[in-house]
JSON list of C-alpha atoms and ligand atoms in Angstrom, two decimals:
[
{"chain": "A", "resi": 35, "resn": "UNK", "atom": "CA", "xyz": [14.65, -23.05, 20.24]},
{"chain": "A", "resi": 36, "resn": "UNK", "atom": "CA", "xyz": [14.08, -19.40, 17.50]},
{"chain": "A", "resi": 37, "resn": "UNK", "atom": "CA", "xyz": [10.57, -19.27, 15.59]},
{"chain": "A", "resi": 38, "resn": "UNK", "atom": "CA", "xyz": [11.16, -17.59, 12.97]},
{"chain": "A", "resi": 39, "resn": "UNK", "atom": "CA", "xyz": [8.35, -16.38, 11.08]},
{"chain": "A", "resi": 40, "resn": "UNK", "atom": "CA", "xyz": [9.53, -17.01, 6.76]},
{"chain": "A", "resi": 41, "resn": "UNK", "atom": "CA", "xyz": [7.11, -14.92, 4.29]},
{"chain": "A", "resi": 42, "resn": "UNK", "atom": "CA", "xyz": [4.59, -17.14, 2.08]},
{"chain": "A", "resi": 43, "resn": "UNK", "atom": "CA", "xyz": [5.58, -17.72, -1.88]},
{"chain": "A", "resi": 44, "resn": "UNK", "atom": "CA", "xyz": [8.28, -17.73, -3.36]},
{"chain": "A", "resi": 45, "resn": "UNK", "atom": "CA", "xyz": [10.66, -15.35, -1.81]},
{"chain": "A", "resi": 46, "resn": "UNK", "atom": "CA", "xyz": [9.91, -17.47, 0.73]},
{"chain": "A", "resi": 47, "resn": "UNK", "atom": "CA", "xyz": [11.75, -20.28, -0.55]},
{"chain": "A", "resi": 48, "resn": "UNK", "atom": "CA", "xyz": [14.70, -18.21, -1.81]},
{"chain": "A", "resi": 49, "resn": "UNK", "atom": "CA", "xyz": [15.16, -17.15, 2.08]},
{"chain": "A", "resi": 50, "resn": "UNK", "atom": "CA", "xyz": [14.37, -20.20, 3.23]},
{"chain": "A", "resi": 51, "resn": "UNK", "atom": "CA", "xyz": [17.27, -21.29, 1.27]},
{"chain": "A", "resi": 52, "resn": "UNK", "atom": "CA", "xyz": [19.83, -19.31, 2.04]},
{"chain": "A", "resi": 53, "resn": "UNK", "atom": "CA", "xyz": [18.94, -19.74, 5.49]},
{"chain": "A", "resi": 54, "resn": "UNK", "atom": "CA", "xyz": [19.22, -23.69, 5.34]},
{"chain": "A", "resi": 55, "resn": "UNK", "atom": "CA", "xyz": [22.47, -22.02, 3.88]},
{"chain": "A", "resi": 56, "resn": "UNK", "atom": "CA", "xyz": [23.50, -20.83, 6.10]},
{"chain": "A", "resi": 57, "resn": "UNK", "atom": "CA", "xyz": [22.93, -23.33, 8.97]},
{"chain": "A", "resi": 58, "resn": "UNK", "atom": "CA", "xyz": [20.24, -23.62, 10.00]},
{"chain": "A", "resi": 59, "resn": "UNK", "atom": "CA", "xyz": [17.97, -26.40, 7.48]},
{"chain": "A", "resi": 60, "resn": "UNK", "atom": "CA", "xyz": [14.63, -27.86, 8.02]},
{"chain": "A", "resi": 61, "resn": "UNK", "atom": "CA", "xyz": [14.29, -29.75, 4.93]},
{"chain": "A", "resi": 62, "resn": "UNK", "atom": "CA", "xyz": [10.78, -30.84, 5.20]},
{"chain": "A", "resi": 63, "resn": "UNK", "atom": "CA", "xyz": [9.94, -26.76, 5.02]},
{"chain": "A", "resi": 64, "resn": "UNK", "atom": "CA", "xyz": [9.88, -27.36, 1.35]},
{"chain": "A", "resi": 65, "resn": "UNK", "atom": "CA", "xyz": [7.93, -30.96, 1.42]},
{"chain": "A", "resi": 66, "resn": "UNK", "atom": "CA", "xyz": [4.59, -28.76, -0.37]},
{"chain": "A", "resi": 67, "resn": "UNK", "atom": "CA", "xyz": [2.94, -29.35, 2.63]},
{"chain": "A", "resi": 68, "resn": "UNK", "atom": "CA", "xyz": [0.00, -27.90, 3.75]},
{"chain": "A", "resi": 69, "resn": "UNK", "atom": "CA", "xyz": [1.46, -28.28, 7.16]},
{"chain": "A", "resi": 70, "resn": "UNK", "atom": "CA", "xyz": [2.41, -24.10, 7.81]},
{"chain": "A", "resi": 71, "resn": "UNK", "atom": "CA", "xyz": [4.93, -25.36, 10.87]},
{"chain": "A", "resi": 72, "resn": "UNK", "atom": "CA", "xyz": [8.64, -27.63, 10.27]},
{"chain": "A", "resi": 73, "resn": "UNK", "atom": "CA", "xyz": [11.46, -27.80, 13.38]},
{"chain": "A", "resi": 74, "resn": "UNK", "atom": "CA", "xyz": [14.66, -29.02, 13.20]},
{"chain": "A", "resi": 75, "resn": "UNK", "atom": "CA", "xyz": [15.46, -29.05, 17.16]},
{"chain": "A", "resi": 76, "resn": "UNK", "atom": "CA", "xyz": [19.34, -30.43, 16.59]},
{"chain": "A", "resi": 77, "resn": "UNK", "atom": "CA", "xyz": [19.12, -26.71, 14.55]},
{"chain": "A", "resi": 78, "resn": "UNK", "atom": "CA", "xyz": [17.34, -25.29, 17.33]},
{"chain": "A", "resi": 79, "resn": "UNK", "atom": "CA", "xyz": [14.65, -23.46, 14.95]},
{"chain": "A", "resi": 80, "resn": "UNK", "atom": "CA", "xyz": [11.76, -23.83, 14.23]},
{"chain": "A", "resi": 81, "resn": "UNK", "atom": "CA", "xyz": [9.57, -21.90, 10.68]},
{"chain": "A", "resi": 82, "resn": "UNK", "atom": "CA", "xyz": [5.91, -21.13, 10.09]},
{"chain": "A", "resi": 83, "resn": "UNK", "atom": "CA", "xyz": [4.93, -20.27, 6.64]},
{"chain": "A", "resi": 84, "resn": "UNK", "atom": "CA", "xyz": [3.41, -16.86, 7.40]},
{"chain": "A", "resi": 85, "resn": "UNK", "atom": "CA", "xyz": [1.26, -14.52, 4.81]},
{"chain": "A", "resi": 86, "resn": "UNK", "atom": "CA", "xyz": [3.96, -12.22, 4.00]},
{"chain": "A", "resi": 87, "resn": "UNK", "atom": "CA", "xyz": [2.00, -8.99, 5.14]},
{"chain": "A", "resi": 88, "resn": "UNK", "atom": "CA", "xyz": [1.53, -10.72, 8.31]},
{"chain": "A", "resi": 89, "resn": "UNK", "atom": "CA", "xyz": [4.85, -11.74, 9.29]},
{"chain": "A", "resi": 90, "resn": "UNK", "atom": "CA", "xyz": [5.91, -8.79, 11.22]},
{"chain": "A", "resi": 91, "resn": "UNK", "atom": "CA", "xyz": [2.64, -8.58, 13.23]},
{"chain": "A", "resi": 92, "resn": "UNK", "atom": "CA", "xyz": [4.04, -12.22, 14.81]},
{"chain": "A", "resi": 93, "resn": "UNK", "atom": "CA", "xyz": [7.41, -10.50, 14.55]},
{"chain": "A", "resi": 94, "resn": "UNK", "atom": "CA", "xyz": [6.39, -7.43, 16.85]},
{"chain": "A", "resi": 95, "resn": "UNK", "atom": "CA", "xyz": [3.95, -9.88, 19.22]},
{"chain": "A", "resi": 96, "resn": "UNK", "atom": "CA", "xyz": [6.30, -12.98, 20.15]},
{"chain": "A", "resi": 97, "resn": "UNK", "atom": "CA", "xyz": [5.21, -15.25, 18.63]},
{"chain": "A", "resi": 98, "resn": "UNK", "atom": "CA", "xyz": [7.87, -15.18, 16.22]},
{"chain": "A", "resi": 99, "resn": "UNK", "atom": "CA", "xyz": [11.56, -14.75, 17.88]},
{"chain": "A", "resi": 100, "resn": "UNK", "atom": "CA", "xyz": [12.78, -13.61, 14.22]},
{"chain": "A", "resi": 101, "resn": "UNK", "atom": "CA", "xyz": [10.86, -13.47, 10.81]},
{"chain": "A", "resi": 102, "resn": "UNK", "atom": "CA", "xyz": [11.77, -11.85, 7.17]},
{"chain": "A", "resi": 103, "resn": "UNK", "atom": "CA", "xyz": [9.43, -8.97, 6.39]},
{"chain": "A", "resi": 104, "resn": "UNK", "atom": "CA", "xyz": [9.50, -6.37, 2.95]},
{"chain": "A", "resi": 105, "resn": "UNK", "atom": "CA", "xyz": [10.08, -2.72, 3.89]},
{"chain": "A", "resi": 106, "resn": "UNK", "atom": "CA", "xyz": [7.20, -1.78, 2.39]},
{"chain": "A", "resi": 107, "resn": "UNK", "atom": "CA", "xyz": [5.46, -3.83, 4.75]},
{"chain": "A", "resi": 108, "resn": "UNK", "atom": "CA", "xyz": [8.14, -1.90, 8.01]},
{"chain": "A", "resi": 109, "resn": "UNK", "atom": "CA", "xyz": [7.10, 1.10, 6.53]},
{"chain": "A", "resi": 110, "resn": "UNK", "atom": "CA", "xyz": [3.13, 1.04, 6.12]},
{"chain": "A", "resi": 111, "resn": "UNK", "atom": "CA", "xyz": [2.85, -0.34, 9.76]},
{"chain": "A", "resi": 112, "resn": "UNK", "atom": "CA", "xyz": [6.07, 0.66, 11.84]},
{"chain": "A", "resi": 113, "resn": "UNK", "atom": "CA", "xyz": [6.05, -2.10, 13.82]},
{"chain": "A", "resi": 114, "resn": "UNK", "atom": "CA", "xyz": [8.13, -2.75, 17.12]},
{"chain": "A", "resi": 115, "resn": "UNK", "atom": "CA", "xyz": [10.92, -4.74, 16.08]},
{"chain": "A", "resi": 116, "resn": "UNK", "atom": "CA", "xyz": [14.59, -4.66, 14.95]},
{"chain": "A", "resi": 117, "resn": "UNK", "atom": "CA", "xyz": [15.12, -3.94, 11.62]},
{"chain": "A", "resi": 118, "resn": "UNK", "atom": "CA", "xyz": [18.89, -6.15, 11.32]},
{"chain": "A", "resi": 119, "resn": "UNK", "atom": "CA", "xyz": [19.74, -7.21, 7.67]},
{"chain": "A", "resi": 120, "resn": "UNK", "atom": "CA", "xyz": [18.75, -5.85, 4.32]},
{"chain": "A", "resi": 121, "resn": "UNK", "atom": "CA", "xyz": [18.76, -9.71, 2.55]},
{"chain": "A", "resi": 122, "resn": "UNK", "atom": "CA", "xyz": [19.06, -7.74, -0.38]},
{"chain": "A", "resi": 123, "resn": "UNK", "atom": "CA", "xyz": [16.24, -10.08, -2.07]},
{"chain": "A", "resi": 124, "resn": "UNK", "atom": "CA", "xyz": [12.91, -9.42, -3.29]},
{"chain": "A", "resi": 125, "resn": "UNK", "atom": "CA", "xyz": [14.00, -6.37, -4.70]},
{"chain": "A", "resi": 126, "resn": "UNK", "atom": "CA", "xyz": [11.35, -3.84, -6.00]},
{"chain": "A", "resi": 127, "resn": "UNK", "atom": "CA", "xyz": [10.24, -0.56, -5.58]},
{"chain": "A", "resi": 128, "resn": "UNK", "atom": "CA", "xyz": [7.19, 1.54, -3.99]},
{"chain": "A", "resi": 129, "resn": "UNK", "atom": "CA", "xyz": [6.59, 4.20, -7.07]},
{"chain": "A", "resi": 130, "resn": "UNK", "atom": "CA", "xyz": [3.25, 6.41, -7.82]},
{"chain": "A", "resi": 131, "resn": "UNK", "atom": "CA", "xyz": [2.14, 5.31, -11.45]},
{"chain": "A", "resi": 132, "resn": "UNK", "atom": "CA", "xyz": [-0.68, 7.01, -13.45]},
{"chain": "A", "resi": 133, "resn": "UNK", "atom": "CA", "xyz": [-1.79, 6.79, -17.04]},
{"chain": "A", "resi": 134, "resn": "UNK", "atom": "CA", "xyz": [-0.36, 8.15, -19.83]},
{"chain": "A", "resi": 135, "resn": "UNK", "atom": "CA", "xyz": [-0.47, 11.43, -20.30]},
{"chain": "A", "resi": 136, "resn": "UNK", "atom": "CA", "xyz": [-1.56, 12.14, -16.74]},
{"chain": "A", "resi": 137, "resn": "UNK", "atom": "CA", "xyz": [-0.92, 15.79, -16.10]},
{"chain": "A", "resi": 138, "resn": "UNK", "atom": "CA", "xyz": [-0.97, 16.76, -12.24]},
{"chain": "A", "resi": 139, "resn": "UNK", "atom": "CA", "xyz": [-3.35, 19.85, -11.07]},
{"chain": "A", "resi": 140, "resn": "UNK", "atom": "CA", "xyz": [-2.27, 21.48, -8.08]},
{"chain": "A", "resi": 141, "resn": "UNK", "atom": "CA", "xyz": [-5.20, 23.45, -7.36]},
{"chain": "A", "resi": 142, "resn": "UNK", "atom": "CA", "xyz": [-7.28, 19.81, -7.09]},
{"chain": "A", "resi": 143, "resn": "UNK", "atom": "CA", "xyz": [-6.75, 16.72, -3.89]},
{"chain": "A", "resi": 144, "resn": "UNK", "atom": "CA", "xyz": [-5.44, 14.70, -6.02]},
{"chain": "A", "resi": 145, "resn": "UNK", "atom": "CA", "xyz": [-7.20, 11.01, -5.45]},
{"chain": "A", "resi": 146, "resn": "UNK", "atom": "CA", "xyz": [-4.41, 8.49, -5.07]},
{"chain": "A", "resi": 147, "resn": "UNK", "atom": "CA", "xyz": [-5.29, 4.33, -4.46]},
{"chain": "A", "resi": 148, "resn": "UNK", "atom": "CA", "xyz": [-3.89, 2.45, -3.00]},
{"chain": "A", "resi": 149, "resn": "UNK", "atom": "CA", "xyz": [-2.95, -0.97, -0.34]},
{"chain": "A", "resi": 150, "resn": "UNK", "atom": "CA", "xyz": [-0.60, 1.42, 1.29]},
{"chain": "A", "resi": 151, "resn": "UNK", "atom": "CA", "xyz": [-2.07, 4.10, 3.24]},
{"chain": "A", "resi": 152, "resn": "UNK", "atom": "CA", "xyz": [0.60, 5.36, 5.83]},
{"chain": "A", "resi": 153, "resn": "UNK", "atom": "CA", "xyz": [3.12, 5.32, 2.74]},
{"chain": "A", "resi": 154, "resn": "UNK", "atom": "CA", "xyz": [0.77, 7.32, 0.18]},
{"chain": "A", "resi": 155, "resn": "UNK", "atom": "CA", "xyz": [0.23, 9.71, 3.25]},
{"chain": "A", "resi": 156, "resn": "UNK", "atom": "CA", "xyz": [3.72, 10.57, 4.46]},
{"chain": "A", "resi": 157, "resn": "UNK", "atom": "CA", "xyz": [4.49, 10.62, 1.30]},
{"chain": "A", "resi": 158, "resn": "UNK", "atom": "CA", "xyz": [2.77, 13.12, 0.05]},
{"chain": "A", "resi": 159, "resn": "UNK", "atom": "CA", "xyz": [3.00, 15.58, 3.71]},
{"chain": "A", "resi": 160, "resn": "UNK", "atom": "CA", "xyz": [6.16, 15.42, 2.70]},
{"chain": "A", "resi": 161, "resn": "UNK", "atom": "CA", "xyz": [5.66, 17.69, -0.38]},
{"chain": "A", "resi": 162, "resn": "UNK", "atom": "CA", "xyz": [2.06, 18.89, 1.34]},
{"chain": "A", "resi": 163, "resn": "UNK", "atom": "CA", "xyz": [0.09, 18.17, -1.68]},
{"chain": "A", "resi": 164, "resn": "UNK", "atom": "CA", "xyz": [-3.66, 17.59, -0.31]},
{"chain": "A", "resi": 165, "resn": "UNK", "atom": "CA", "xyz": [-5.08, 14.41, -1.41]},
{"chain": "A", "resi": 166, "resn": "UNK", "atom": "CA", "xyz": [-7.96, 11.88, -1.30]},
{"chain": "A", "resi": 167, "resn": "UNK", "atom": "CA", "xyz": [-6.73, 7.97, -0.43]},
{"chain": "A", "resi": 168, "resn": "UNK", "atom": "CA", "xyz": [-8.55, 5.41, -1.32]},
{"chain": "A", "resi": 169, "resn": "UNK", "atom": "CA", "xyz": [-7.96, 2.13, -0.07]},
{"chain": "A", "resi": 170, "resn": "UNK", "atom": "CA", "xyz": [-7.48, -0.71, -2.13]},
{"chain": "A", "resi": 171, "resn": "UNK", "atom": "CA", "xyz": [-6.83, -4.51, -1.14]},
{"chain": "A", "resi": 172, "resn": "UNK", "atom": "CA", "xyz": [-5.76, -6.22, -4.94]},
{"chain": "A", "resi": 173, "resn": "UNK", "atom": "CA", "xyz": [-5.76, -5.06, -8.67]},
{"chain": "A", "resi": 174, "resn": "UNK", "atom": "CA", "xyz": [-5.05, -1.16, -7.51]},
{"chain": "A", "resi": 175, "resn": "UNK", "atom": "CA", "xyz": [-4.05, -0.37, -11.13]},
{"chain": "A", "resi": 176, "resn": "UNK", "atom": "CA", "xyz": [-7.95, -0.92, -12.28]},
{"chain": "A", "resi": 177, "resn": "UNK", "atom": "CA", "xyz": [-8.15, 2.54, -10.48]},
{"chain": "A", "resi": 178, "resn": "UNK", "atom": "CA", "xyz": [-7.09, 5.46, -12.51]},
{"chain": "A", "resi": 179, "resn": "UNK", "atom": "CA", "xyz": [-7.90, 3.73, -16.30]},
{"chain": "A", "resi": 180, "resn": "UNK", "atom": "CA", "xyz": [-12.01, 3.08, -14.73]},
{"chain": "A", "resi": 181, "resn": "UNK", "atom": "CA", "xyz": [-11.66, 6.93, -13.29]},
{"chain": "A", "resi": 182, "resn": "UNK", "atom": "CA", "xyz": [-11.64, 5.47, -9.62]},
{"chain": "A", "resi": 183, "resn": "UNK", "atom": "CA", "xyz": [-8.75, 7.48, -8.38]},
{"chain": "A", "resi": 184, "resn": "UNK", "atom": "CA", "xyz": [-5.90, 10.01, -10.82]},
{"chain": "A", "resi": 185, "resn": "UNK", "atom": "CA", "xyz": [-2.56, 7.66, -9.22]},
{"chain": "A", "resi": 186, "resn": "UNK", "atom": "CA", "xyz": [-1.79, 5.12, -7.92]},
{"chain": "A", "resi": 187, "resn": "UNK", "atom": "CA", "xyz": [0.71, 4.86, -5.12]},
{"chain": "A", "resi": 188, "resn": "UNK", "atom": "CA", "xyz": [2.42, 0.84, -5.29]},
{"chain": "A", "resi": 189, "resn": "UNK", "atom": "CA", "xyz": [4.96, -1.45, -6.24]},
{"chain": "A", "resi": 190, "resn": "UNK", "atom": "CA", "xyz": [6.49, -1.76, -8.90]},
{"chain": "A", "resi": 191, "resn": "UNK", "atom": "CA", "xyz": [9.39, -4.94, -9.66]},
{"chain": "A", "resi": 192, "resn": "UNK", "atom": "CA", "xyz": [9.15, -5.24, -13.54]},
{"chain": "A", "resi": 193, "resn": "UNK", "atom": "CA", "xyz": [7.17, -2.81, -14.68]},
{"chain": "A", "resi": 194, "resn": "UNK", "atom": "CA", "xyz": [5.27, -5.65, -16.33]},
{"chain": "A", "resi": 195, "resn": "UNK", "atom": "CA", "xyz": [1.51, -4.44, -14.87]},
{"chain": "A", "resi": 196, "resn": "UNK", "atom": "CA", "xyz": [2.13, -1.33, -15.61]},
{"chain": "A", "resi": 197, "resn": "UNK", "atom": "CA", "xyz": [3.07, -1.63, -19.16]},
{"chain": "A", "resi": 198, "resn": "UNK", "atom": "CA", "xyz": [0.04, -3.82, -19.98]},
{"chain": "A", "resi": 199, "resn": "UNK", "atom": "CA", "xyz": [-2.41, -1.10, -18.41]},
{"chain": "A", "resi": 200, "resn": "UNK", "atom": "CA", "xyz": [-1.17, 1.72, -20.14]},
{"chain": "A", "resi": 201, "resn": "UNK", "atom": "CA", "xyz": [0.58, 2.75, -16.92]},
{"chain": "A", "resi": 202, "resn": "UNK", "atom": "CA", "xyz": [3.04, 4.55, -16.49]},
{"chain": "A", "resi": 203, "resn": "UNK", "atom": "CA", "xyz": [5.62, 5.26, -13.22]},
{"chain": "A", "resi": 204, "resn": "UNK", "atom": "CA", "xyz": [5.87, 9.35, -12.90]},
{"chain": "A", "resi": 205, "resn": "UNK", "atom": "CA", "xyz": [7.41, 9.13, -9.13]},
{"chain": "A", "resi": 206, "resn": "UNK", "atom": "CA", "xyz": [9.67, 7.35, -7.31]},
{"chain": "A", "resi": 207, "resn": "UNK", "atom": "CA", "xyz": [9.25, 7.08, -3.49]},
{"chain": "A", "resi": 208, "resn": "UNK", "atom": "CA", "xyz": [11.01, 4.33, -1.69]},
{"chain": "A", "resi": 209, "resn": "UNK", "atom": "CA", "xyz": [13.71, 0.81, -2.79]},
{"chain": "A", "resi": 210, "resn": "UNK", "atom": "CA", "xyz": [12.17, -2.21, -1.36]},
{"chain": "A", "resi": 211, "resn": "UNK", "atom": "CA", "xyz": [14.07, -5.25, 0.02]},
{"chain": "A", "resi": 212, "resn": "UNK", "atom": "CA", "xyz": [13.10, -8.00, 2.36]},
{"chain": "A", "resi": 213, "resn": "UNK", "atom": "CA", "xyz": [14.51, -6.78, 5.81]},
{"chain": "A", "resi": 214, "resn": "UNK", "atom": "CA", "xyz": [15.24, -9.65, 8.97]},
{"chain": "A", "resi": 215, "resn": "UNK", "atom": "CA", "xyz": [13.59, -8.50, 11.68]},
{"chain": "A", "resi": 216, "resn": "UNK", "atom": "CA", "xyz": [14.08, -9.63, 15.59]},
{"chain": "A", "resi": 217, "resn": "UNK", "atom": "CA", "xyz": [11.02, -8.94, 17.85]},
{"chain": "A", "resi": 218, "resn": "UNK", "atom": "CA", "xyz": [12.56, -6.80, 20.71]},
{"chain": "A", "resi": 219, "resn": "UNK", "atom": "CA", "xyz": [12.15, -8.50, 24.21]},
{"chain": "A", "resi": 220, "resn": "UNK", "atom": "CA", "xyz": [13.28, -12.09, 22.37]},
{"chain": "A", "resi": 221, "resn": "UNK", "atom": "CA", "xyz": [17.12, -9.36, 20.54]},
{"chain": "A", "resi": 222, "resn": "UNK", "atom": "CA", "xyz": [17.47, -9.33, 24.40]},
{"chain": "A", "resi": 223, "resn": "UNK", "atom": "CA", "xyz": [16.91, -11.85, 26.15]},
{"chain": "A", "resi": 224, "resn": "UNK", "atom": "CA", "xyz": [18.14, -14.71, 22.71]},
{"chain": "A", "resi": 225, "resn": "UNK", "atom": "CA", "xyz": [21.72, -12.66, 21.86]},
{"chain": "A", "resi": 226, "resn": "UNK", "atom": "CA", "xyz": [23.68, -14.70, 21.21]},
{"chain": "A", "resi": 227, "resn": "UNK", "atom": "CA", "xyz": [21.38, -17.17, 19.07]},
{"chain": "A", "resi": 228, "resn": "UNK", "atom": "CA", "xyz": [20.15, -13.97, 16.91]},
{"chain": "A", "resi": 229, "resn": "UNK", "atom": "CA", "xyz": [23.58, -13.26, 16.30]},
{"chain": "A", "resi": 230, "resn": "UNK", "atom": "CA", "xyz": [24.83, -16.46, 15.76]},
{"chain": "A", "resi": 231, "resn": "UNK", "atom": "CA", "xyz": [21.75, -16.50, 12.17]},
{"chain": "A", "resi": 232, "resn": "UNK", "atom": "CA", "xyz": [22.01, -12.83, 11.43]},
{"chain": "A", "resi": 233, "resn": "UNK", "atom": "CA", "xyz": [25.73, -13.10, 10.96]},
{"chain": "A", "resi": 234, "resn": "UNK", "atom": "CA", "xyz": [25.79, -16.71, 9.13]},
{"chain": "A", "resi": 235, "resn": "UNK", "atom": "CA", "xyz": [23.30, -15.12, 6.68]},
{"chain": "A", "resi": 236, "resn": "UNK", "atom": "CA", "xyz": [25.05, -12.16, 6.34]},
{"chain": "A", "resi": 237, "resn": "UNK", "atom": "CA", "xyz": [27.75, -14.16, 5.27]},
{"chain": "A", "resi": 238, "resn": "UNK", "atom": "CA", "xyz": [25.73, -16.61, 2.82]},
{"chain": "A", "resi": 239, "resn": "UNK", "atom": "CA", "xyz": [24.95, -13.54, 1.20]},
{"chain": "A", "resi": 240, "resn": "UNK", "atom": "CA", "xyz": [28.00, -11.35, 0.90]},
{"chain": "A", "resi": 241, "resn": "UNK", "atom": "CA", "xyz": [29.49, -15.32, -0.88]},
{"chain": "A", "resi": 242, "resn": "UNK", "atom": "CA", "xyz": [27.11, -14.82, -3.46]},
{"chain": "A", "resi": 243, "resn": "UNK", "atom": "CA", "xyz": [27.35, -11.68, -4.34]},
{"chain": "A", "resi": 244, "resn": "UNK", "atom": "CA", "xyz": [24.04, -10.47, -2.74]},
{"chain": "A", "resi": 245, "resn": "UNK", "atom": "CA", "xyz": [24.58, -7.47, -0.75]},
{"chain": "A", "resi": 246, "resn": "UNK", "atom": "CA", "xyz": [24.09, -4.04, -1.35]},
{"chain": "B", "resi": 512, "resn": "PRP", "atom": "C1", "xyz": [1.52, -6.10, -7.48]},
{"chain": "B", "resi": 512, "resn": "PRP", "atom": "C2", "xyz": [2.12, -4.81, -7.16]},
{"chain": "B", "resi": 512, "resn": "PRP", "atom": "C3", "xyz": [1.31, -4.72, -8.42]},
{"chain": "B", "resi": 512, "resn": "PRP", "atom": "C4", "xyz": [2.31, -5.89, -9.74]},
{"chain": "B", "resi": 512, "resn": "PRP", "atom": "C5", "xyz": [4.25, -5.20, -9.42]},
{"chain": "B", "resi": 512, "resn": "PRP", "atom": "O1", "xyz": [0.05, -6.94, -7.38]},
{"chain": "B", "resi": 512, "resn": "PRP", "atom": "O2", "xyz": [0.37, -3.74, -6.86]},
{"chain": "B", "resi": 512, "resn": "PRP", "atom": "O3", "xyz": [0.44, -5.30, -9.01]},
{"chain": "B", "resi": 512, "resn": "PRP", "atom": "O4", "xyz": [3.07, -6.73, -8.32]},
{"chain": "B", "resi": 512, "resn": "PRP", "atom": "O5", "xyz": [4.33, -6.61, -10.43]},
{"chain": "B", "resi": 512, "resn": "PRP", "atom": "P1", "xyz": [5.80, -6.32, -11.85]},
{"chain": "B", "resi": 512, "resn": "PRP", "atom": "O6", "xyz": [5.76, -4.51, -11.87]},
{"chain": "B", "resi": 512, "resn": "PRP", "atom": "O7", "xyz": [6.52, -7.20, -11.66]},
{"chain": "B", "resi": 512, "resn": "PRP", "atom": "O8", "xyz": [4.09, -6.22, -13.10]},
{"chain": "B", "resi": 512, "resn": "PRP", "atom": "P2", "xyz": [0.56, -8.36, -6.74]},
{"chain": "B", "resi": 512, "resn": "PRP", "atom": "O9", "xyz": [0.67, -9.46, -7.79]},
{"chain": "B", "resi": 512, "resn": "PRP", "atom": "O10", "xyz": [1.40, -8.98, -5.08]},
{"chain": "B", "resi": 512, "resn": "PRP", "atom": "O11", "xyz": [-1.02, -8.30, -6.99]},
{"chain": "B", "resi": 512, "resn": "PRP", "atom": "P3", "xyz": [-2.47, -7.77, -5.85]},
{"chain": "B", "resi": 512, "resn": "PRP", "atom": "O12", "xyz": [-1.66, -5.86, -5.66]},
{"chain": "B", "resi": 512, "resn": "PRP", "atom": "O13", "xyz": [-3.15, -7.00, -7.32]},
{"chain": "B", "resi": 512, "resn": "PRP", "atom": "O14", "xyz": [-3.51, -8.42, -4.87]}
]
């Protein structure tokens, strides 16, 4: 049996549809119940609905053999997992944004509000820019508006949240998409099962023209 952690929410449902099309269906997954674990013994898969930011932890520690996590989470937490495949879904980007008209003063420490402390730290270290990280858990866009920070480091998908809050992207840090990840020892001991899933999913993605 392969244990697979899916990210709860809209992206997770699209991801599950790809697994199902690849031959690993388990229709109860979409039943809308409050249950979190679903199993299809015949197909040899057991799915869990996990908070998206927790998928990498389940996979790293072996509670799940496989999982789907955003590249943002992988870069932020650097879990010891194997990244097997870019699912080419859930595409967005990590960007720096600020109030319109913002000019960076290199003489001053830059105050950056973010949920992604490590990504922001690595990014500004690569530019040798001194920063003061302000860690928030959500509604990051409020920080520059209320003078809590100079910039934010956050995910931009459609750009609507920035636009509606009079902010604008000023630098792109990285592209993000959903990745298939595997537990390292599961990959060694269940190589053929895991590779079969990976190849079947790759086939579906290519057939749909999603691959980059
Ligand atoms: C994410 C992100 C932005 C927004 C970007 O927030 O932190 O606020 O989505 O999407 P857009 O470019 O399509 O507008 P999320 O919905 O996860 O909420 P939270 O970070 O405020 O909890």
